[in-house]
Coordinates of C-alpha atoms (C1' of nucleotides) in Angstrom, one line a residue:
Chain A
X1 CA 0.0 0.0 0.0
X2 CA 2.7 2.4 0.8
X3 CA 5.5 3.2 -1.5
X4 CA 8.9 2.2 -0.3
X5 CA 10.8 5.1 1.1
X6 CA 13.5 6.5 -1.1
X7 CA 16.6 5.4 0.7
X8 CA 18.8 7.3 -1.7
X9 CA 18.3 10.5 0.2
X10 CA 17.5 11.5 3.7
X11 CA 14.1 13.0 4.2
X12 CA 15.4 16.5 4.4
X13 CA 17.2 16.1 1.1
X14 CA 14.2 14.6 -0.4
X15 CA 12.1 17.5 0.7
X16 CA 14.6 20.1 -0.5
X17 CA 14.9 18.4 -3.9
X18 CA 11.1 18.2 -4.2
X19 CA 10.6 21.9 -3.8
X20 CA 13.8 23.4 -5.2
X21 CA 16.8 22.9 -7.5
X22 CA 19.4 21.7 -5.0
X23 CA 22.5 20.5 -6.6
X24 CA 23.7 16.9 -5.8
X25 CA 26.9 18.4 -4.5
X26 CA 24.9 20.4 -1.9
X27 CA 22.9 17.3 -1.0
X28 CA 26.0 15.3 -0.6
X29 CA 27.6 17.9 1.5
X30 CA 24.5 18.0 3.8
X31 CA 24.3 14.2 4.0
X32 CA 28.0 13.9 4.5
X33 CA 28.1 15.9 7.7
X34 CA 29.1 13.8 10.7
X35 CA 26.2 13.0 12.9
X36 CA 25.0 11.3 15.9
X37 CA 21.7 9.4 15.9
X38 CA 19.3 9.6 18.7
X39 CA 16.1 7.5 19.3
X40 CA 13.3 8.9 21.3
X41 CA 10.2 7.2 22.4
X42 CA 6.6 8.5 22.1
X43 CA 5.8 11.0 24.8
X44 CA 9.3 12.0 25.5
X45 CA 10.3 15.6 25.6
X46 CA 13.1 16.1 23.1
X47 CA 13.8 19.7 24.1
X48 CA 12.4 21.5 27.0
X49 CA 11.4 25.1 27.2
X50 CA 14.4 27.2 28.1
X51 CA 16.9 24.6 27.1
X52 CA 20.0 25.6 25.4
X53 CA 20.2 24.5 21.8
X54 CA 23.7 23.6 20.7
X55 CA 23.2 21.4 17.7
X56 CA 21.3 21.2 14.5
X57 CA 18.7 18.5 14.8
X58 CA 16.8 16.8 12.0
X59 CA 14.0 14.3 12.1
X60 CA 14.8 11.2 10.2
X61 CA 11.6 9.3 11.1
X62 CA 8.6 9.7 13.3
X63 CA 6.5 12.6 14.4
X64 CA 7.2 15.3 16.9
X65 CA 5.6 18.6 17.7
X66 CA 6.4 22.1 19.0
X67 CA 4.2 22.6 22.0
X68 CA 3.4 25.2 24.5
X69 CA 1.5 24.9 27.8
X70 CA -0.8 27.4 29.5
X71 CA -0.8 28.0 33.2
X72 CA -3.6 25.5 33.7
X73 CA -1.7 22.7 32.0
X74 CA -3.5 22.8 28.6
X75 CA -1.3 22.0 25.8
X76 CA -1.2 23.7 22.4
X77 CA 0.6 22.0 19.6
X78 CA 2.0 24.8 17.5
X79 CA 3.3 22.8 14.7
X80 CA 4.0 19.2 13.8
X81 CA 7.6 18.1 12.9
X82 CA 7.8 15.3 10.3
X83 CA 10.6 13.5 8.7
X84 CA 12.8 15.9 6.9
X85 CA 11.9 18.8 9.2
X86 CA 14.5 20.8 11.2
X87 CA 13.9 21.0 14.9
X88 CA 16.3 23.9 15.3
X89 CA 16.0 26.4 12.5
X90 CA 17.3 29.2 14.7
X91 CA 20.1 27.3 16.4
X92 CA 22.6 29.8 15.1
X93 CA 21.1 32.8 16.7
X94 CA 18.8 31.8 19.5
X95 CA 20.2 30.4 22.7
X96 CA 17.1 29.2 24.4
X97 CA 14.0 27.5 23.1
X98 CA 10.8 29.2 24.2
X99 CA 8.7 26.1 23.5
X100 CA 8.9 22.4 24.0
X101 CA 9.6 19.8 21.4
X102 CA 7.9 16.5 22.1
X103 CA 7.9 13.1 20.4
X104 CA 4.5 12.0 19.3
X105 CA 5.7 8.6 18.1
X106 CA 9.0 6.9 18.1
X107 CA 11.4 9.4 16.6
X108 CA 14.8 9.0 15.1
X109 CA 16.9 12.2 15.2
X110 CA 20.1 13.1 13.4
X111 CA 22.2 15.5 15.4
X112 CA 24.8 17.7 13.8
X113 CA 27.4 19.8 15.5
X114 CA 26.9 23.4 14.7
X115 CA 30.5 24.0 13.8
X116 CA 30.3 21.2 11.2
X117 CA 27.1 22.6 9.8
X118 CA 28.7 26.0 9.5
X119 CA 31.7 24.6 7.8
X120 CA 29.5 22.9 5.2
X121 CA 27.4 25.9 4.7
X122 CA 30.4 27.9 3.8
X123 CA 31.4 25.4 1.1
X124 CA 28.1 24.2 -0.2
X125 CA 26.8 27.3 -1.8
X126 CA 23.1 26.6 -2.4
X127 CA 22.6 24.8 0.9
X128 CA 22.4 27.9 3.1
X129 CA 19.5 29.3 1.1
X130 CA 17.9 25.9 0.8
X131 CA 17.8 25.6 4.6
X132 CA 16.7 29.2 4.9
X133 CA 13.9 28.3 2.5
X134 CA 13.0 25.4 4.7
X135 CA 12.7 27.7 7.7
X136 CA 10.6 30.1 5.7
X137 CA 8.3 27.2 4.8
X138 CA 7.8 26.4 8.4
X139 CA 6.9 30.0 9.1
X140 CA 4.4 29.8 6.4
X141 CA 2.9 26.6 7.8
X142 CA 2.5 28.2 11.2
X143 CA 0.8 31.2 9.7
X144 CA -1.6 28.9 7.9
X145 CA -2.2 27.2 11.2
X146 CA -3.3 30.6 12.6
X147 CA -5.8 30.9 9.8
X148 CA -7.1 27.4 10.5
X149 CA -7.6 28.2 14.2
X150 CA -9.0 31.7 13.6
X151 CA -11.3 31.2 10.7
X152 CA -12.4 27.7 10.3
X153 CA -14.9 25.4 12.1
X154 CA -14.0 22.1 13.6
X155 CA -14.7 20.0 10.6
X156 CA -12.8 22.3 8.3
X157 CA -9.9 22.5 10.6
X158 CA -9.6 18.7 10.8
X159 CA -10.0 18.3 7.0
X160 CA -7.4 21.0 6.3
X161 CA -5.1 19.6 8.8
X162 CA -5.3 16.1 7.4
X163 CA -4.6 17.4 3.9
X164 CA -1.5 19.3 5.1
X165 CA -0.1 16.3 6.9
X166 CA -0.7 14.1 3.9
X167 CA 0.9 16.5 1.6
X168 CA 3.9 16.9 3.8
X169 CA 4.3 13.2 4.3
X170 CA 3.9 12.6 0.5
X171 CA 6.8 15.0 -0.2
X172 CA 9.1 12.9 1.9
X173 CA 7.8 9.7 0.5
X174 CA 6.2 8.6 3.7
X175 CA 2.6 8.5 2.4
X176 CA 0.7 6.8 -0.3
X177 CA -1.2 8.7 -2.9
X178 CA -4.4 8.6 -0.9
X179 CA -3.5 7.3 2.5
X180 CA -1.0 7.7 5.3
X181 CA -0.2 6.6 8.8
X182 CA -1.4 9.2 11.2
X183 CA 0.4 8.4 14.5
X184 CA -1.8 10.7 16.6
X185 CA -4.5 10.3 19.2
X186 CA -7.6 12.3 18.9
X187 CA -6.5 14.2 22.0
X188 CA -3.3 15.3 20.1
X189 CA -5.4 16.4 17.2
X190 CA -7.5 18.4 19.6
X191 CA -4.4 20.0 21.2
X192 CA -3.3 21.1 17.8
X193 CA -6.6 22.4 16.5
X194 CA -7.8 24.1 19.6
X195 CA -10.7 21.7 20.1
X196 CA -11.9 19.3 22.7
X197 CA -11.2 15.6 22.3
X198 CA -14.9 14.8 22.1
X199 CA -15.5 17.3 19.4
X200 CA -12.6 16.0 17.4
X201 CA -14.1 12.6 17.6
X202 CA -17.5 13.8 16.4
X203 CA -16.0 15.8 13.6
X204 CA -13.9 12.9 12.4
X205 CA -17.1 10.8 12.4
X206 CA -18.7 13.4 10.3
X207 CA -15.9 13.3 7.8
X208 CA -16.2 9.6 7.7
X209 CA -19.9 9.6 7.3
X210 CA -19.6 12.1 4.5
X211 CA -17.3 9.8 2.7
X212 CA -14.3 12.1 3.0
X213 CA -12.0 9.8 5.0
X214 CA -11.7 6.2 6.2
X215 CA -9.9 5.4 9.4
X216 CA -8.6 2.1 10.5
X217 CA -6.5 2.6 13.6
X218 CA -3.6 4.7 12.6
X219 CA -4.1 4.4 8.9
X220 CA -6.2 7.1 7.4
X221 CA -7.4 7.2 3.8
X222 CA -8.3 10.4 2.1
X223 CA -11.0 9.1 -0.3
X224 CA -11.2 12.1 -2.6
X225 CA -8.6 14.7 -2.0
X226 CA -9.9 17.3 -4.5
X227 CA -13.3 17.1 -2.9
X228 CA -11.9 17.3 0.6
X229 CA -9.7 20.3 -0.4
X230 CA -12.8 21.9 -1.8
X231 CA -14.7 21.2 1.4
X232 CA -12.1 23.0 3.6
X233 CA -10.7 25.5 1.2
X234 CA -7.3 23.9 1.2
X235 CA -4.7 25.6 -1.1
X236 CA -1.1 24.3 -1.1
X237 CA 0.4 27.7 -2.0
X238 CA 1.6 28.1 1.6
X239 CA 3.6 24.9 1.3
X240 CA 5.2 25.5 -2.0
X241 CA 6.8 28.9 -1.7
X242 CA 8.9 29.8 -4.6
X243 CA 12.5 30.2 -3.9
X244 CA 14.4 33.3 -5.1
X245 CA 16.0 32.6 -8.4
X246 CA 19.6 33.5 -7.5
X247 CA 19.8 33.0 -3.8
X248 CA 21.9 35.5 -2.0
X249 CA 23.7 35.3 1.3
Chain B
X1 CA 1.4 61.5 28.6
X2 CA 3.5 59.7 26.1
X3 CA 7.3 59.9 26.3
X4 CA 8.9 61.6 23.3
X5 CA 10.2 59.1 20.8
X6 CA 13.9 58.5 20.9
X7 CA 15.0 60.2 17.7
X8 CA 18.5 59.1 18.0
X9 CA 17.7 55.7 16.6
X10 CA 15.3 54.2 14.2
X11 CA 12.7 52.0 15.7
X12 CA 14.4 48.8 14.5
X13 CA 17.7 49.9 16.0
X14 CA 15.9 50.8 19.2
X15 CA 14.4 47.3 19.4
X16 CA 17.6 45.5 18.6
X17 CA 19.4 47.5 21.2
X18 CA 16.7 46.8 23.7
X19 CA 16.9 43.1 23.4
X20 CA 20.6 42.6 22.6
X21 CA 24.1 44.0 22.7
X22 CA 24.3 45.5 19.3
X23 CA 27.4 47.6 18.7
X24 CA 27.0 51.2 17.7
X25 CA 29.0 50.5 14.6
X26 CA 26.4 47.9 13.6
X27 CA 23.6 50.3 14.3
X28 CA 25.3 53.0 12.3
X29 CA 25.8 50.6 9.4
X30 CA 22.2 49.7 9.5
X31 CA 20.9 53.2 9.7
X32 CA 23.4 54.4 7.1
X33 CA 22.0 52.2 4.3
X34 CA 20.6 54.3 1.5
X35 CA 16.8 54.1 1.5
X36 CA 13.6 55.3 0.0
X37 CA 10.7 56.3 2.1
X38 CA 7.2 55.4 1.3
X39 CA 4.0 56.5 2.9
X40 CA 1.0 54.3 2.9
X41 CA -2.6 55.2 4.0
X42 CA -4.8 53.2 6.2
X43 CA -6.4 50.3 4.4
X44 CA -3.9 50.1 1.6
X45 CA -2.3 46.8 0.6
X46 CA 1.4 47.2 1.0
X47 CA 2.3 43.8 -0.6
X48 CA -0.2 41.5 -2.2
X49 CA -0.1 37.8 -2.0
X50 CA 2.1 36.4 -4.8
X51 CA 3.9 39.6 -5.2
X52 CA 7.6 39.5 -5.7
X53 CA 9.7 40.9 -2.9
X54 CA 12.8 42.7 -4.1
X55 CA 13.7 44.9 -1.2
X56 CA 14.1 44.9 2.5
X57 CA 11.2 46.9 4.0
X58 CA 11.1 48.3 7.5
X59 CA 8.3 50.0 9.4
X60 CA 9.2 53.4 10.7
X61 CA 5.8 54.4 12.0
X62 CA 2.3 53.1 12.0
X63 CA 0.7 49.7 12.2
X64 CA 0.4 47.1 9.5
X65 CA -0.5 43.4 9.5
X66 CA 0.2 40.2 7.7
X67 CA -3.2 38.9 6.6
X68 CA -4.7 35.9 4.8
X69 CA -8.2 35.5 3.4
X70 CA -10.4 32.5 3.2
X71 CA -12.4 31.6 0.2
X72 CA -15.5 33.3 1.6
X73 CA -13.6 36.5 2.2
X74 CA -13.1 36.3 5.9
X75 CA -9.8 37.9 6.9
X76 CA -7.4 36.5 9.4
X77 CA -4.7 38.8 10.8
X78 CA -1.7 36.6 11.3
X79 CA 0.6 39.1 13.0
X80 CA 0.8 42.8 13.6
X81 CA 3.7 44.7 12.3
X82 CA 4.8 47.7 14.4
X83 CA 7.4 50.3 14.1
X84 CA 10.8 48.6 14.1
X85 CA 9.4 45.4 12.5
X86 CA 10.7 44.0 9.3
X87 CA 8.1 43.3 6.7
X88 CA 10.4 41.0 4.6
X89 CA 12.5 38.8 6.8
X90 CA 12.8 36.2 4.1
X91 CA 13.4 38.5 1.2
X92 CA 16.8 36.9 0.5
X93 CA 15.4 33.4 -0.1
X94 CA 11.7 33.6 -0.9
X95 CA 10.5 35.1 -4.1
X96 CA 6.8 35.4 -3.5
X97 CA 4.8 36.3 -0.5
X98 CA 2.1 33.8 0.4
X99 CA 0.1 36.4 2.4
X100 CA -0.8 40.0 2.2
X101 CA 0.6 42.9 4.1
X102 CA -1.9 45.7 4.8
X103 CA -1.6 49.1 6.4
X104 CA -3.9 49.4 9.5
X105 CA -3.0 53.1 10.0
X106 CA -0.9 55.6 8.1
X107 CA 2.4 53.9 7.7
X108 CA 5.8 55.1 6.9
X109 CA 8.1 52.5 5.4
X110 CA 11.8 52.5 4.8
X111 CA 12.8 50.6 1.7
X112 CA 16.3 49.2 1.3
X113 CA 17.9 47.7 -1.8
X114 CA 18.7 44.0 -1.2
X115 CA 22.2 44.5 -2.6
X116 CA 22.9 47.4 -0.2
X117 CA 21.7 45.3 2.7
X118 CA 23.8 42.4 1.7
X119 CA 26.9 44.6 1.5
X120 CA 26.3 46.0 4.9
X121 CA 25.7 42.5 6.4
X122 CA 29.1 41.5 5.2
X123 CA 30.8 44.4 6.9
X124 CA 28.7 44.8 10.0
X125 CA 29.5 41.6 11.9
X126 CA 26.8 41.5 14.5
X127 CA 24.1 42.8 12.3
X128 CA 23.3 39.6 10.5
X129 CA 22.7 37.7 13.7
X130 CA 20.7 40.6 15.1
X131 CA 18.4 40.6 12.2
X132 CA 18.1 36.8 12.3
X133 CA 17.2 37.2 15.9
X134 CA 14.5 39.6 14.9
X135 CA 13.1 37.1 12.5
X136 CA 13.2 34.4 15.2
X137 CA 11.3 36.8 17.5
X138 CA 8.6 37.2 15.0
X139 CA 8.3 33.4 14.7
X140 CA 8.0 33.2 18.4
X141 CA 5.3 35.8 18.4
X142 CA 3.3 34.0 15.8
X143 CA 3.6 30.8 17.8
X144 CA 2.2 32.5 20.8
X145 CA -0.6 33.7 18.7
X146 CA -1.4 30.1 17.9
X147 CA -1.7 29.4 21.6
X148 CA -3.8 32.4 22.1
X149 CA -6.2 31.2 19.4
X150 CA -6.2 27.6 20.4
X151 CA -6.3 27.7 24.2
X152 CA -7.8 31.0 25.4
X153 CA -11.3 32.4 25.6
X154 CA -12.3 35.7 24.2
X155 CA -11.5 37.8 27.2
X156 CA -8.1 36.2 27.7
X157 CA -7.3 36.6 24.1
X158 CA -8.0 40.3 24.1
X159 CA -6.2 40.9 27.3
X160 CA -3.2 38.9 26.2
X161 CA -3.2 40.7 22.9
X162 CA -3.3 44.1 24.5
X163 CA -0.4 43.3 26.7
X164 CA 1.7 42.1 23.8
X165 CA 1.0 45.1 21.7
X166 CA 1.8 47.4 24.6
X167 CA 5.0 45.6 25.4
X168 CA 6.1 45.7 21.7
X169 CA 5.2 49.4 21.4
X170 CA 7.0 50.1 24.7
X171 CA 10.2 48.6 23.5
X172 CA 10.3 51.0 20.5
X173 CA 9.3 53.9 22.8
X174 CA 5.9 54.3 21.2
X175 CA 3.9 53.7 24.3
X176 CA 3.7 55.1 27.8
X177 CA 4.2 53.0 30.8
X178 CA 0.5 52.2 31.2
X179 CA -1.1 53.4 28.0
X180 CA -0.8 53.4 24.3
X181 CA -2.5 54.4 21.1
X182 CA -4.2 51.4 19.6
X183 CA -5.1 52.3 16.0
X184 CA -7.4 49.4 15.5
X185 CA -11.1 49.0 15.0
X186 CA -12.9 46.3 16.9
X187 CA -13.4 44.5 13.6
X188 CA -9.6 44.3 13.2
X189 CA -9.1 43.0 16.7
X190 CA -11.8 40.4 15.8
X191 CA -10.0 39.4 12.6
X192 CA -6.8 38.9 14.6
X193 CA -8.3 37.0 17.4
X194 CA -10.7 34.7 15.5
X195 CA -13.7 36.3 17.1
X196 CA -16.7 38.2 15.9
X197 CA -16.8 42.0 16.1
X198 CA -19.8 41.8 18.5
X199 CA -18.0 39.5 20.9
X200 CA -14.9 41.6 20.9
X201 CA -17.0 44.6 21.9
X202 CA -18.6 42.7 24.7
X203 CA -15.3 41.3 25.9
X204 CA -13.7 44.7 25.8
X205 CA -16.6 46.0 27.9
X206 CA -16.0 43.2 30.3
X207 CA -12.3 44.1 30.7
X208 CA -13.4 47.7 31.2
X209 CA -16.0 46.9 33.8
X210 CA -13.5 44.8 35.7
X211 CA -11.2 47.7 35.8
X212 CA -8.5 46.2 33.7
X213 CA -8.5 48.7 30.9
X214 CA -9.9 52.2 30.1
X215 CA -10.6 53.1 26.5
X216 CA -11.0 56.6 25.1
X217 CA -11.1 56.4 21.3
X218 CA -7.8 55.1 20.2
X219 CA -6.1 55.6 23.5
X220 CA -6.1 52.6 25.8
X221 CA -4.9 52.4 29.3
X222 CA -3.8 49.2 31.0
X223 CA -4.8 50.1 34.5
X224 CA -2.9 47.3 36.3
X225 CA -0.5 45.4 34.1
X226 CA 0.5 42.7 36.5
X227 CA -3.1 42.0 37.4
X228 CA -4.0 41.9 33.7
X229 CA -1.1 39.6 33.0
X230 CA -2.2 37.4 35.8
X231 CA -5.7 37.4 34.4
X232 CA -4.7 36.1 31.0
X233 CA -1.5 34.2 31.8
X234 CA 0.8 36.5 30.0
X235 CA 4.5 35.7 30.1
X236 CA 6.9 37.8 28.1
X237 CA 9.4 35.0 27.6
X238 CA 8.3 34.6 24.0
X239 CA 9.2 38.2 23.3
X240 CA 12.6 38.2 24.9
X241 CA 14.4 35.3 23.4
X242 CA 18.0 35.2 24.5
X243 CA 20.5 35.5 21.7
X244 CA 23.3 33.1 21.3
X245 CA 26.4 34.4 23.0
X246 CA 28.8 34.3 20.1
X247 CA 26.6 34.6 17.1
X248 CA 27.7 32.5 14.1
X249 CA 27.1 32.8 10.4
Chain C
dC1 C1' -7.6 -11.5 32.9
dG2 C1' -7.0 -6.9 34.2
dC3 C1' -5.1 -2.5 33.6
dA4 C1' -4.2 1.6 30.9
dC5 C1' -5.2 4.2 27.3
dC6 C1' -8.0 5.5 23.5
dT7 C1' -12.5 5.9 21.2
dT8 C1' -17.5 6.7 21.2
dT9 C1' -21.9 8.4 22.5
dG10 C1' -25.5 11.1 25.1
dA11 C1' -27.1 15.2 27.2
dA12 C1' -26.7 19.6 29.4
dA13 C1' -24.2 23.8 29.9
dG14 C1' -21.6 27.5 28.0
dC15 C1' -19.3 30.4 25.0
dT16 C1' -19.6 32.8 20.6
dT17 C1' -21.9 34.0 16.5
dT18 C1' -25.5 35.9 13.9
dC19 C1' -29.2 39.0 13.1
dA20 C1' -31.2 43.3 14.0
dA21 C1' -31.5 47.8 15.6
dT22 C1' -29.9 51.7 18.0
dA23 C1' -26.1 55.1 19.4
dC24 C1' -22.0 57.7 18.6
dG25 C1' -18.3 60.7 16.5
dG26 C1' -16.2 63.1 13.2
dG27 C1' -16.3 65.2 8.7
dT28 C1' -18.8 67.5 4.8
dG29 C1' -22.0 70.4 2.4
dG30 C1' -25.4 73.8 2.7
Chain D
dC1 C1' -23.3 76.8 12.5
dC2 C1' -26.2 72.9 11.7
dA3 C1' -28.2 68.8 9.2
dC4 C1' -26.7 64.8 7.3
dC5 C1' -23.8 60.8 6.4
dC6 C1' -20.8 57.1 7.1
dG7 C1' -18.1 54.1 9.5
dT8 C1' -17.7 52.4 14.1
dA9 C1' -19.4 51.1 18.6
dT10 C1' -23.1 49.1 21.5
dT11 C1' -26.9 46.3 22.9
dG12 C1' -30.6 42.6 22.9
dA13 C1' -32.1 38.2 21.8
dA14 C1' -32.1 33.9 19.5
dA15 C1' -29.4 30.3 17.2
dG16 C1' -25.4 27.5 16.8
dC17 C1' -21.1 25.5 17.6
dT18 C1' -18.2 23.5 21.1
dT19 C1' -17.2 22.1 25.6
dT20 C1' -17.9 19.6 29.7
dC21 C1' -19.4 15.8 32.4
dA22 C1' -20.4 11.0 32.5
dA23 C1' -20.3 6.6 31.1
dA24 C1' -19.7 2.7 28.1
dG25 C1' -17.0 0.2 24.4
dG26 C1' -12.5 -1.3 22.4
dT27 C1' -7.8 -2.7 22.0
dG28 C1' -3.2 -4.0 23.2
dC29 C1' -0.2 -5.8 26.5
dG30 C1' 1.9 -7.8 30.8

DNA sequence: CGCACCTTTGAAAGCTTTCAATACGGGTGG
DNA sequence: CCACCCGTATTGAAAGCTTTCAAAGGTGCG
C-alpha cells in the first residue's frame, strides 16, 4: 500500500529536492556531515522550554511537535515536525527555546554539530539558502495554522489539517497517494486544532460519514482529495513557496 | 502623557538595542544604508499575495498586518507589524509572498535595496545575527498567537493581545508605561483573534467593567498590568528570546 | 484476565456568533 | 453653525457550535 521510502536521500534532502533545485553536491555535503543518531520514544520531551540548543537536529523518522502549555496545563501543539523537518532552525542565533519539542511517536533524530554545519554551509553554496527556505516554509505553515484556528470550524480544521499532513508526508515519500499513517491520538489532534477531544471525535465521524475519509487505527485514507480540499478551502500555495532565483547570502 | 520618541535611533535599532548587545557600529551601518521612504494610507495593501519581494522593508511608524483571506472573504490577521518590525524577513530566499501585508493606519516605510543590505551585512558583523534574531522573535510571536487562538477564551485573548501590543510598542518607545495608542477598530481585533466583532465589543466592555482597561477612542490604558497579565496568563518570555552568546554565520 | 489508554456516545451547559437595531463621533456640504 | 452621512461602537435576543461531564465500548499488552 505504501511506496517504499527512497533510501537514496535523507528525508530533508528529499524535501529540499522536491521543492527546489538543489545540486547533488549540496545534497552530498549535507548528508555527509558527521552526525549522531538519537532515538526517542513516544511522549518523550526532546527539548524542554528554556533549554540551550547547541546542535542542529533533523527528524529522520517519526512525528514530533512544537508545543506550549498554558498555566492550567492545557497543551497547544503549535506545529508538527515530520521526517525531513528541522527542529532547530534558529540554532545559530537563539540560545534558548521558548517552547517544548515532544515526540508524538518513536522518533529518530540526526544531530549535527553546529560547527560542522557552519563549515559545510560555507562550502556548499546553495545549501544555506535551501535551509533558509525550509525555515521560511515552516513559518508559512505556522501562519496557515493561525488561519485554521481563527477562521475555520471544527470539521474544516480537521480536514485541512489532514490534507496538510498528507501533503507533507507525501513529499518525503512517507505517504501513499491517498493514505498515510497518522500516529496521533484524537487528544493530540484536539491539542493542535484548539478543540476538545470529544468534538474531534465527532468531527472525524462526520468526515467519515460524508465519505471524505476512512480510518482504520492509525491508517487514514483520504478518499477524494480534491473534494476534501474543496470542502475545507485547502490551497497548497503556503507549502510551496517559490525560492528566489539567485539566492543571496 | 507619552514619552517623546527617541529620535537618536530608528525603531528597528531601538528594538535591537533593547533586546541585545548591538554595537554602535552595527547600528550606524544599518541606519546608514541608503533608503527610499514610502507613505501608505490606512487600508492600503502594502504587498499583495504572490507579489515579488525585491527589497528589505522596515516600518518606521504606524501599524500594518500580515493577513490571509479564506475563500468566503473572511480575513485573518496573522501578525501585527509595528514600528521597528521587518516586513520582509525572508526577502533573501523567498521570491513570492504567500500572504498580504496591509496598512492598518498611516504607515511610513523605509525601503532598502537588497544588494545594499547584503553589502552591509558582510561588513557589520553582529548585524546579520541581530536581524536573524528579529526574525526568530517574530516566529515566536506567531507561535504565541497560535496558543492564544487555540487555548484561550475571548476575554483572555484580548487581554493577552493588548499586553503584547503594549509591550512591543513600549520597546520601540511608542507607548507610555500604562497606555498606548491602539489604532485598530474592533473589527480588526476580531480578525486577529478569531472572534466576531460583537464579541470583541462585549469582551472589551468586560475588561473595562472589571477595571482592567480604560478606553477613550484610540487611547487605551492598561490600569494594572501585573493584574491583567495574571488574568490572561501573559508571560513575556516569548518576546525576549536570548540571543546566542557568540553569534555565528 | 485486568489494567491503561484511547475511542465513542448522550445530554446539558456554556461560549460565541448571527441578526437586527440603535447610538455615537467626526467630517462634509449647505 | 447645523443637518446629514458614514463608519464604528453598542446592545438585545435567538441560534449554533463546542465544551464539559459522564459513562460505556475497544484494544493492546503484561
